[in-house]
mmCIF file of C-alpha atoms in Angstrom:
data_model
loop_
_atom_site.group_PDB
_atom_site.id
_atom_site.type_symbol
_atom_site.label_atom_id
_atom_site.label_comp_id
_atom_site.label_asym_id
_atom_site.label_seq_id
_atom_site.Cartn_x
_atom_site.Cartn_y
_atom_site.Cartn_z
ATOM 1 C CA MET A 1 114.829 206.154 141.357
ATOM 2 C CA ILE A 2 115.430 202.664 141.210
ATOM 3 C CA ARG A 3 111.831 200.120 141.149
ATOM 4 C CA ARG A 4 111.804 196.415 141.845
ATOM 5 C CA ILE A 5 109.482 195.039 138.748
ATOM 6 C CA GLU A 6 108.415 191.596 137.361
ATOM 7 C CA PRO A 7 109.936 190.370 134.616
ATOM 8 C CA GLY A 8 107.053 190.545 133.186
ATOM 9 C CA GLN A 9 106.857 194.042 133.388
ATOM 10 C CA VAL A 10 110.132 195.424 131.627
ATOM 11 C CA ARG A 11 110.360 197.004 127.746
ATOM 12 C CA LEU A 12 112.619 198.744 125.798
ATOM 13 C CA GLY A 13 114.394 201.432 126.897
ATOM 14 C CA MET A 14 114.520 200.710 130.182
ATOM 15 C CA TYR A 15 117.992 200.441 132.686
ATOM 16 C CA VAL A 16 118.085 196.849 134.086
ATOM 17 C CA ARG A 17 120.936 197.271 137.205
ATOM 18 C CA GLY A 18 120.858 193.852 139.143
ATOM 19 C CA PHE A 19 118.186 190.617 139.447
ATOM 20 C CA GLY A 20 116.680 189.260 142.407
ATOM 21 C CA GLY A 21 117.580 185.112 143.499
ATOM 22 C CA SER A 22 120.284 183.205 142.866
ATOM 23 C CA PHE A 23 122.754 184.486 140.257
ATOM 24 C CA PHE A 24 122.368 181.507 138.358
ATOM 25 C CA SER A 25 119.190 182.326 137.737
ATOM 26 C CA HIS A 26 120.106 185.478 136.068
ATOM 27 C CA PRO A 27 119.570 185.051 131.902
ATOM 28 C CA PHE A 28 122.576 187.071 131.430
ATOM 29 C CA TRP A 29 125.574 186.782 132.576
ATOM 30 C CA ARG A 30 126.295 191.020 133.132
ATOM 31 C CA THR A 31 123.656 192.669 135.871
ATOM 32 C CA ARG A 32 123.812 196.570 134.752
ATOM 33 C CA PHE A 33 122.853 197.144 130.919
ATOM 34 C CA LYS A 34 120.053 199.330 128.896
ATOM 35 C CA LEU A 35 117.636 197.189 127.589
ATOM 36 C CA THR A 36 118.530 197.908 123.537
ATOM 37 C CA SER A 37 116.927 194.780 121.584
ATOM 38 C CA GLN A 38 113.391 193.101 121.808
ATOM 39 C CA THR A 39 115.406 189.968 121.792
ATOM 40 C CA ASP A 40 116.721 190.497 125.370
ATOM 41 C CA VAL A 41 113.294 192.038 126.379
ATOM 42 C CA ASP A 42 111.586 188.763 125.560
ATOM 43 C CA ILE A 43 114.749 186.853 127.115
ATOM 44 C CA LEU A 44 113.895 188.743 130.592
ATOM 45 C CA ARG A 45 109.750 188.243 130.446
ATOM 46 C CA ASN A 46 110.334 184.759 130.332
ATOM 47 C CA CYS A 47 113.099 184.153 132.699
ATOM 48 C CA ALA A 48 112.615 182.937 136.570
ATOM 49 C CA VAL A 49 113.849 185.397 138.898
ATOM 50 C CA PRO A 50 111.585 186.710 141.716
ATOM 51 C CA TYR A 51 111.934 190.462 140.301
ATOM 52 C CA ILE A 52 114.368 192.827 137.852
ATOM 53 C CA GLU A 53 115.754 195.913 139.338
ATOM 54 C CA ILE A 54 115.170 199.182 137.437
ATOM 55 C CA ASP A 55 116.955 202.795 137.803
ATOM 56 C CA GLU A 56 114.624 205.493 136.325
ATOM 57 C CA ALA A 57 117.345 208.024 136.201
ATOM 58 C CA LEU A 58 119.298 205.953 133.300
ATOM 59 C CA GLY A 59 116.376 204.516 131.331
ATOM 60 C CA CYS A 60 111.988 204.948 130.574
ATOM 61 C CA GLY A 61 109.822 203.682 133.637
ATOM 62 C CA LEU A 62 106.733 202.107 133.403
ATOM 63 C CA ILE A 63 103.471 203.191 131.781
ATOM 64 C CA GLU A 64 100.554 204.176 133.393
ATOM 65 C CA HIS A 65 98.650 201.083 132.139
ATOM 66 C CA ASP A 66 100.820 198.298 132.492
ATOM 67 C CA GLU A 67 98.283 195.428 133.281
ATOM 68 C CA ALA A 68 100.665 194.890 136.511
ATOM 69 C CA PRO A 69 100.721 195.800 140.657
ATOM 70 C CA SER A 70 102.650 199.527 141.306
ATOM 71 C CA PRO A 71 106.042 198.205 142.266
ATOM 72 C CA ALA A 72 107.297 199.868 145.637
ATOM 73 C CA ILE A 73 109.774 202.943 144.751
ATOM 74 C CA ILE A 74 113.157 200.814 147.017
ATOM 75 C CA SER A 75 116.722 202.024 148.303
ATOM 76 C CA PRO A 76 119.314 200.234 147.416
ATOM 77 C CA ALA A 77 119.474 198.442 150.831
ATOM 78 C CA ALA A 78 115.901 197.312 150.884
ATOM 79 C CA PRO A 79 115.153 193.697 151.402
ATOM 80 C CA PRO A 80 113.443 192.416 148.700
ATOM 81 C CA PRO A 81 109.502 191.293 148.671
ATOM 82 C CA PRO A 82 108.320 188.411 148.144
ATOM 83 C CA ALA A 83 108.233 186.543 144.944
ATOM 84 C CA PRO A 84 104.523 186.110 143.572
ATOM 85 C CA ALA A 85 103.217 183.361 144.401
ATOM 86 C CA VAL A 86 102.101 182.672 139.959
ATOM 87 C CA ALA A 87 104.239 183.989 137.818
ATOM 88 C CA ARG A 88 103.109 186.337 134.955
ATOM 89 C CA ARG A 89 102.247 184.345 131.552
ATOM 90 C CA THR A 90 104.070 186.642 128.606
ATOM 91 C CA ALA A 91 104.403 185.599 124.711
ATOM 92 C CA VAL A 92 107.574 183.798 124.886
ATOM 93 C CA ARG A 93 106.926 180.290 127.369
ATOM 94 C CA ARG A 94 110.345 179.566 128.728
ATOM 95 C CA VAL A 95 111.093 175.869 127.978
ATOM 96 C CA ARG A 96 110.123 173.506 131.546
ATOM 97 C CA THR A 97 112.573 170.405 131.582
ATOM 98 C CA ARG A 98 112.540 169.651 135.531
ATOM 99 C CA PRO A 99 109.516 169.917 138.089
ATOM 100 C CA PRO A 100 110.004 173.723 139.616
ATOM 101 C CA GLU A 101 110.994 172.368 143.127
ATOM 102 C CA ALA A 102 114.269 170.187 141.460
ATOM 103 C CA PRO A 103 117.621 171.887 143.016
ATOM 104 C CA VAL A 104 119.516 172.199 139.312
ATOM 105 C CA SER A 105 122.977 172.803 138.853
ATOM 106 C CA PRO A 106 124.561 175.727 137.419
ATOM 107 C CA GLU A 107 126.123 173.692 133.905
ATOM 108 C CA GLN A 108 121.668 172.930 134.035
ATOM 109 C CA ALA A 109 120.679 176.601 134.695
ATOM 110 C CA ARG A 110 123.089 177.490 132.423
ATOM 111 C CA ALA A 111 122.097 174.976 129.602
ATOM 112 C CA GLU A 112 118.327 175.794 129.820
ATOM 113 C CA ARG A 113 118.813 179.981 129.671
ATOM 114 C CA THR A 114 121.109 179.261 126.606
ATOM 115 C CA VAL A 115 117.625 176.887 125.491
ATOM 116 C CA THR A 116 115.615 179.712 126.338
ATOM 117 C CA ARG A 117 116.776 182.159 124.530
ATOM 118 C CA GLY A 118 117.702 180.303 120.844
ATOM 119 C CA LYS A 119 113.696 179.914 121.315
ATOM 120 C CA VAL A 120 113.637 183.000 121.010
ATOM 121 C CA VAL A 121 116.063 183.909 118.184
ATOM 122 C CA VAL A 122 114.692 181.279 115.837
ATOM 123 C CA GLN A 123 111.870 183.072 116.519
ATOM 124 C CA ALA A 124 112.811 186.018 115.336
ATOM 125 C CA LEU A 125 114.704 184.852 112.207
ATOM 126 C CA PHE A 126 111.897 183.609 111.641
ATOM 127 C CA ASP A 127 109.633 186.296 111.058
ATOM 128 C CA SER A 128 112.170 188.331 109.580
ATOM 129 C CA ALA A 129 112.609 185.680 107.405
ATOM 130 C CA ARG A 130 109.322 185.536 106.276
ATOM 131 C CA LEU A 131 108.083 189.293 106.262
ATOM 132 C CA GLY A 132 110.743 189.820 103.538
ATOM 133 C CA GLN A 133 112.608 192.146 106.632
ATOM 134 C CA ALA A 134 116.611 191.947 107.613
ATOM 135 C CA VAL A 135 117.369 188.723 108.865
ATOM 136 C CA PRO A 136 119.661 189.533 111.794
ATOM 137 C CA VAL A 137 122.268 187.830 111.408
ATOM 138 C CA ALA A 138 124.521 188.911 114.231
ATOM 139 C CA GLU A 139 122.202 187.964 116.859
ATOM 140 C CA ALA A 140 122.152 184.495 115.320
ATOM 141 C CA MET A 141 126.004 184.562 115.609
ATOM 142 C CA SER A 142 126.020 185.530 119.268
ATOM 143 C CA LEU A 143 123.407 182.264 119.923
ATOM 144 C CA VAL A 144 126.218 180.341 118.052
ATOM 145 C CA ALA A 145 128.932 181.378 120.213
ATOM 146 C CA GLU A 146 127.415 180.904 123.237
ATOM 147 C CA MET A 147 126.281 177.704 122.399
ATOM 148 C CA ASP A 148 129.741 176.572 120.947
ATOM 149 C CA ASP A 149 131.605 178.369 124.263
ATOM 150 C CA LEU A 150 129.444 175.757 126.261
ATOM 151 C CA PHE A 151 130.611 172.708 124.748
ATOM 152 C CA ALA A 152 134.106 173.872 124.496
ATOM 153 C CA ARG A 153 134.163 173.920 128.230
ATOM 154 C CA GLY A 154 132.814 170.448 128.465
ATOM 155 C CA GLU A 155 129.143 171.177 129.495
ATOM 156 C CA HIS A 156 127.017 169.236 127.655
ATOM 157 C CA LYS A 157 124.001 169.556 129.472
ATOM 158 C CA LEU A 158 122.530 171.790 125.876
ATOM 159 C CA LEU A 159 121.193 168.328 124.170
ATOM 160 C CA ASP A 160 118.893 167.014 127.023
ATOM 161 C CA VAL A 161 116.980 170.345 127.874
ATOM 162 C CA ILE A 162 117.013 170.460 123.304
ATOM 163 C CA ARG A 163 115.565 167.139 123.729
ATOM 164 C CA MET A 164 112.997 167.517 126.162
ATOM 165 C CA LYS A 165 110.953 169.881 123.874
ATOM 166 C CA THR A 166 107.550 169.704 122.864
ATOM 167 C CA ALA A 167 105.852 169.197 119.847
ATOM 168 C CA ASP A 168 104.529 172.857 119.201
ATOM 169 C CA GLU A 169 108.200 174.117 120.605
ATOM 170 C CA TYR A 170 109.641 171.564 117.688
ATOM 171 C CA THR A 171 109.818 174.494 114.993
ATOM 172 C CA TYR A 172 111.799 176.670 116.230
ATOM 173 C CA LEU A 173 114.127 174.574 118.962
ATOM 174 C CA HIS A 174 114.511 172.366 115.847
ATOM 175 C CA SER A 175 117.020 174.314 114.694
ATOM 176 C CA VAL A 176 118.571 174.928 117.852
ATOM 177 C CA ALA A 177 119.326 171.357 117.745
ATOM 178 C CA VAL A 178 120.425 171.518 114.770
ATOM 179 C CA CYS A 179 123.253 174.028 115.160
ATOM 180 C CA ALA A 180 124.238 172.855 118.767
ATOM 181 C CA LEU A 181 124.725 169.153 116.826
ATOM 182 C CA MET A 182 126.450 171.114 113.930
ATOM 183 C CA LEU A 183 128.505 172.283 116.081
ATOM 184 C CA LYS A 184 129.403 169.130 117.581
ATOM 185 C CA LEU A 185 129.805 167.559 114.939
ATOM 186 C CA ALA A 186 132.495 170.097 112.894
ATOM 187 C CA ARG A 187 134.403 169.922 116.704
ATOM 188 C CA GLN A 188 134.435 166.151 116.045
ATOM 189 C CA LEU A 189 135.625 166.817 112.428
ATOM 190 C CA GLY A 190 138.060 168.658 113.322
ATOM 191 C CA MET A 191 137.379 172.517 112.414
ATOM 192 C CA ALA A 192 138.765 175.612 113.982
ATOM 193 C CA GLU A 193 136.535 177.553 115.123
ATOM 194 C CA SER A 194 135.234 180.477 112.804
ATOM 195 C CA GLU A 195 134.432 177.363 110.250
ATOM 196 C CA ALA A 196 132.894 175.778 113.228
ATOM 197 C CA ARG A 197 130.564 178.636 114.083
ATOM 198 C CA GLU A 198 129.505 178.934 110.284
ATOM 199 C CA CYS A 199 128.437 175.118 110.369
ATOM 200 C CA GLY A 200 126.679 176.020 113.573
ATOM 201 C CA LEU A 201 125.223 179.585 112.179
ATOM 202 C CA ALA A 202 123.490 176.814 108.934
ATOM 203 C CA GLY A 203 122.191 174.177 111.423
ATOM 204 C CA LEU A 204 120.471 177.698 113.128
ATOM 205 C CA LEU A 205 119.338 179.075 109.013
ATOM 206 C CA HIS A 206 118.210 175.303 107.539
ATOM 207 C CA ASP A 207 114.795 175.396 107.487
ATOM 208 C CA VAL A 208 114.258 179.690 107.247
ATOM 209 C CA GLY A 209 112.611 178.318 103.618
ATOM 210 C CA LYS A 210 110.329 176.873 105.722
ATOM 211 C CA MET A 211 108.803 179.808 106.556
ATOM 212 C CA ARG A 212 106.765 180.140 102.784
ATOM 213 C CA VAL A 213 105.629 176.806 103.000
ATOM 214 C CA PRO A 214 101.765 177.707 103.550
ATOM 215 C CA ALA A 215 101.168 176.776 107.356
ATOM 216 C CA ASP A 216 98.272 174.300 106.926
ATOM 217 C CA VAL A 217 100.544 171.863 105.076
ATOM 218 C CA LEU A 218 103.726 172.856 106.959
ATOM 219 C CA HIS A 219 101.288 171.248 110.660
ATOM 220 C CA LYS A 220 99.058 169.167 108.719
ATOM 221 C CA ARG A 221 99.351 165.821 110.615
ATOM 222 C CA GLY A 222 97.428 163.108 108.175
ATOM 223 C CA ALA A 223 99.701 162.067 104.604
ATOM 224 C CA LEU A 224 100.583 164.979 102.681
ATOM 225 C CA THR A 225 99.303 164.982 98.744
ATOM 226 C CA ASP A 226 101.558 165.751 95.713
ATOM 227 C CA ALA A 227 100.947 169.142 95.433
ATOM 228 C CA GLU A 228 101.268 169.506 99.029
ATOM 229 C CA TYR A 229 104.570 167.378 99.143
ATOM 230 C CA LEU A 230 105.972 169.882 96.390
ATOM 231 C CA GLN A 231 104.882 172.854 98.732
ATOM 232 C CA VAL A 232 107.009 171.422 101.382
ATOM 233 C CA GLN A 233 110.214 170.635 99.177
ATOM 234 C CA ALA A 234 110.022 173.713 97.991
ATOM 235 C CA HIS A 235 111.300 175.151 101.247
ATOM 236 C CA ALA A 236 115.083 174.860 99.997
ATOM 237 C CA GLU A 237 115.516 176.829 97.453
ATOM 238 C CA GLU A 238 113.002 179.443 98.932
ATOM 239 C CA GLY A 239 115.596 179.354 102.072
ATOM 240 C CA PHE A 240 118.191 179.554 99.287
ATOM 241 C CA ALA A 241 117.136 182.505 98.008
ATOM 242 C CA MET A 242 115.841 184.122 101.463
ATOM 243 C CA LEU A 243 119.201 183.736 102.476
ATOM 244 C CA SER A 244 120.919 184.816 99.306
ATOM 245 C CA MET A 245 120.223 188.573 100.128
ATOM 246 C CA VAL A 246 121.255 189.097 103.701
ATOM 247 C CA PRO A 247 124.274 190.603 102.924
ATOM 248 C CA ASP A 248 127.876 188.798 104.134
ATOM 249 C CA LEU A 249 126.247 185.409 105.073
ATOM 250 C CA PRO A 250 129.401 182.608 105.067
ATOM 251 C CA GLU A 251 128.130 181.002 102.157
ATOM 252 C CA ALA A 252 127.526 178.159 104.506
ATOM 253 C CA ALA A 253 124.586 178.900 105.853
ATOM 254 C CA MET A 254 122.776 179.080 102.099
ATOM 255 C CA THR A 255 124.585 175.817 100.781
ATOM 256 C CA VAL A 256 123.026 173.892 103.950
ATOM 257 C CA ALA A 257 119.524 175.587 103.961
ATOM 258 C CA ARG A 258 119.393 174.896 100.251
ATOM 259 C CA LEU A 259 120.805 171.393 100.530
ATOM 260 C CA HIS A 260 120.088 169.195 102.949
ATOM 261 C CA HIS A 261 117.670 167.274 101.923
ATOM 262 C CA GLU A 262 119.913 165.713 99.295
ATOM 263 C CA LYS A 263 121.344 161.733 99.187
ATOM 264 C CA ILE A 264 124.369 160.159 98.470
ATOM 265 C CA ASP A 265 122.819 157.963 96.799
ATOM 266 C CA GLY A 266 121.188 161.126 93.644
ATOM 267 C CA THR A 267 117.311 160.661 94.977
ATOM 268 C CA GLY A 268 117.562 163.662 97.351
ATOM 269 C CA TYR A 269 116.304 167.481 96.216
ATOM 270 C CA PRO A 270 116.672 169.876 95.067
ATOM 271 C CA LEU A 271 119.669 169.137 92.714
ATOM 272 C CA GLN A 272 119.669 165.112 92.762
ATOM 273 C CA LEU A 273 123.324 165.699 93.878
ATOM 274 C CA SER A 274 125.480 162.965 95.190
ATOM 275 C CA GLY A 275 128.298 161.432 96.354
ATOM 276 C CA GLU A 276 130.809 164.052 97.015
ATOM 277 C CA ALA A 277 129.194 166.703 94.329
ATOM 278 C CA ILE A 278 127.389 167.660 97.605
ATOM 279 C CA PRO A 279 129.381 169.440 100.007
ATOM 280 C CA LEU A 280 130.521 168.314 102.820
ATOM 281 C CA VAL A 281 128.520 171.252 105.413
ATOM 282 C CA ALA A 282 125.701 169.796 103.831
ATOM 283 C CA ARG A 283 126.508 166.379 104.196
ATOM 284 C CA MET A 284 126.668 167.103 107.416
ATOM 285 C CA GLY A 285 123.566 169.179 107.823
ATOM 286 C CA ALA A 286 121.522 166.068 106.396
ATOM 287 C CA ILE A 287 122.528 164.021 109.678
ATOM 288 C CA CYS A 288 121.868 166.634 111.948
ATOM 289 C CA ASP A 289 118.308 167.277 110.963
ATOM 290 C CA VAL A 290 117.048 163.792 110.414
ATOM 291 C CA TYR A 291 118.500 162.881 113.595
ATOM 292 C CA ASP A 292 116.892 165.702 115.969
ATOM 293 C CA ALA A 293 113.928 164.829 113.687
ATOM 294 C CA LEU A 294 113.846 161.068 115.182
ATOM 295 C CA THR A 295 114.642 162.122 118.248
ATOM 296 C CA SER A 296 111.777 164.210 118.804
ATOM 297 C CA ASN A 297 107.979 164.464 119.822
ATOM 298 C CA ARG A 298 106.090 165.768 116.915
ATOM 299 C CA ALA A 299 102.128 165.786 116.305
ATOM 300 C CA TYR A 300 102.561 162.503 114.424
ATOM 301 C CA LYS A 301 104.923 160.291 116.194
ATOM 302 C CA GLN A 302 106.261 159.678 119.372
ATOM 303 C CA ALA A 303 110.240 160.617 120.187
ATOM 304 C CA TRP A 304 112.427 157.289 119.363
ATOM 305 C CA THR A 305 115.956 156.729 121.437
ATOM 306 C CA PRO A 306 119.291 158.772 120.504
ATOM 307 C CA ALA A 307 120.821 155.097 120.066
ATOM 308 C CA LYS A 308 117.741 153.926 117.997
ATOM 309 C CA ALA A 309 117.292 156.158 115.778
ATOM 310 C CA LEU A 310 121.392 156.254 114.539
ATOM 311 C CA ALA A 311 120.500 152.485 114.281
ATOM 312 C CA ALA A 312 118.017 153.563 111.840
ATOM 313 C CA MET A 313 120.177 156.042 109.800
ATOM 314 C CA ALA A 314 122.671 153.600 109.378
ATOM 315 C CA GLY A 315 120.318 151.017 108.076
ATOM 316 C CA TRP A 316 119.052 153.641 105.379
ATOM 317 C CA ASP A 317 121.329 152.309 102.483
ATOM 318 C CA GLY A 318 123.052 155.392 100.263
ATOM 319 C CA HIS A 319 120.994 157.534 102.424
ATOM 320 C CA PHE A 320 123.730 159.738 104.576
ATOM 321 C CA ASP A 321 127.643 159.801 104.151
ATOM 322 C CA GLY A 322 128.836 156.448 105.836
ATOM 323 C CA PRO A 323 131.924 158.120 107.447
ATOM 324 C CA LEU A 324 130.442 161.281 108.848
ATOM 325 C CA LEU A 325 127.443 159.137 109.969
ATOM 326 C CA GLU A 326 129.866 157.087 112.425
ATOM 327 C CA ALA A 327 131.543 161.365 112.743
ATOM 328 C CA PHE A 328 128.444 162.058 113.965
ATOM 329 C CA ALA A 329 127.597 159.304 116.512
ATOM 330 C CA ALA A 330 130.953 159.770 118.072
ATOM 331 C CA SER A 331 129.883 163.494 118.272
ATOM 332 C CA VAL A 332 126.792 162.717 120.490
ATOM 333 C CA GLY A 333 128.761 159.648 122.070
ATOM 334 C CA ILE A 334 126.875 156.411 120.545
ATOM 335 C CA ALA A 335 128.158 153.591 119.268
ATOM 336 C CA LEU A 336 126.774 152.269 115.224
ATOM 337 C CA PRO A 337 125.654 149.020 115.086
ATOM 338 C CA HIS A 338 128.175 146.841 113.772
ATOM 339 C CA ALA A 339 130.692 150.039 113.341
ATOM 340 C CA PRO A 340 134.141 148.693 111.229
ATOM 341 C CA VAL A 341 136.944 148.061 113.580
ATOM 342 C CA GLU A 342 140.036 149.478 113.282
ATOM 343 C CA PRO A 343 142.911 147.399 112.992
ATOM 344 C CA ALA A 344 145.016 146.538 116.096
#
């Protein structure tokens, strides 16, 4: 039996048979599959299609107490019902980057889908870490590969979409942004695909230790006390400890989680390393982390432009690896002020 349901009605065990609306609004490239992952359920509940077709012969159907109106039983040839005037509210909010009536290119649509999926995946990663459960590394690597493939095809809308994040989305989308920036910097440095994707995974997981920081401290708008600042600093070692328990996790992820707040002059934390004693991937993570923080809207400040952020970072003596910062600027298409000019 085939039914058409609203996105908000999907649940684990359903067999998806198809989607309504334009192909470019679909949240997955495949159109027929069984829902065995809560992440996929959340993505579907948050997608922009007018309806989803399910096959109740191949999977479970609606439950009797479902809040939505009962959908009509249809035949495959039946015309689609009109889209609902008001979409159901769901737990995961779709990233809104443009007015609903504005036309959207296929590249923009793919970028929006990837960012929306990224928010769901990072939330699942952080929730698992906070509860002491197994971290879904396979889901994380799948997301990293999806983002890397977009860049490999020459599609660069992803960073524009991420930059539109609101202050309340910062916790999760900051990790997605750092992942994307790490991928671009790794490719700029000529790293192989496998190494670049390990850098992306490290960016995605770099702040996982913040799940051990009290929420009232982590989101405090005013100045932190000395004791609160120490609690925030502890997220580096906490993240390292948490990721050290994950089997077969690339070492880059643990390194960046622990060392992305180290500084070239040795004044960072937690180990006060300096210069090349700081691993390359951690020096990369430091740049990507600060750049996204500066170019994001936060509860206590407005976002800086990319050019202003990079100009400021270039002026912080002793903070970043200078040549690496130049490579990063090139990877995002911005010239550093007073950058050295190579001889002709």
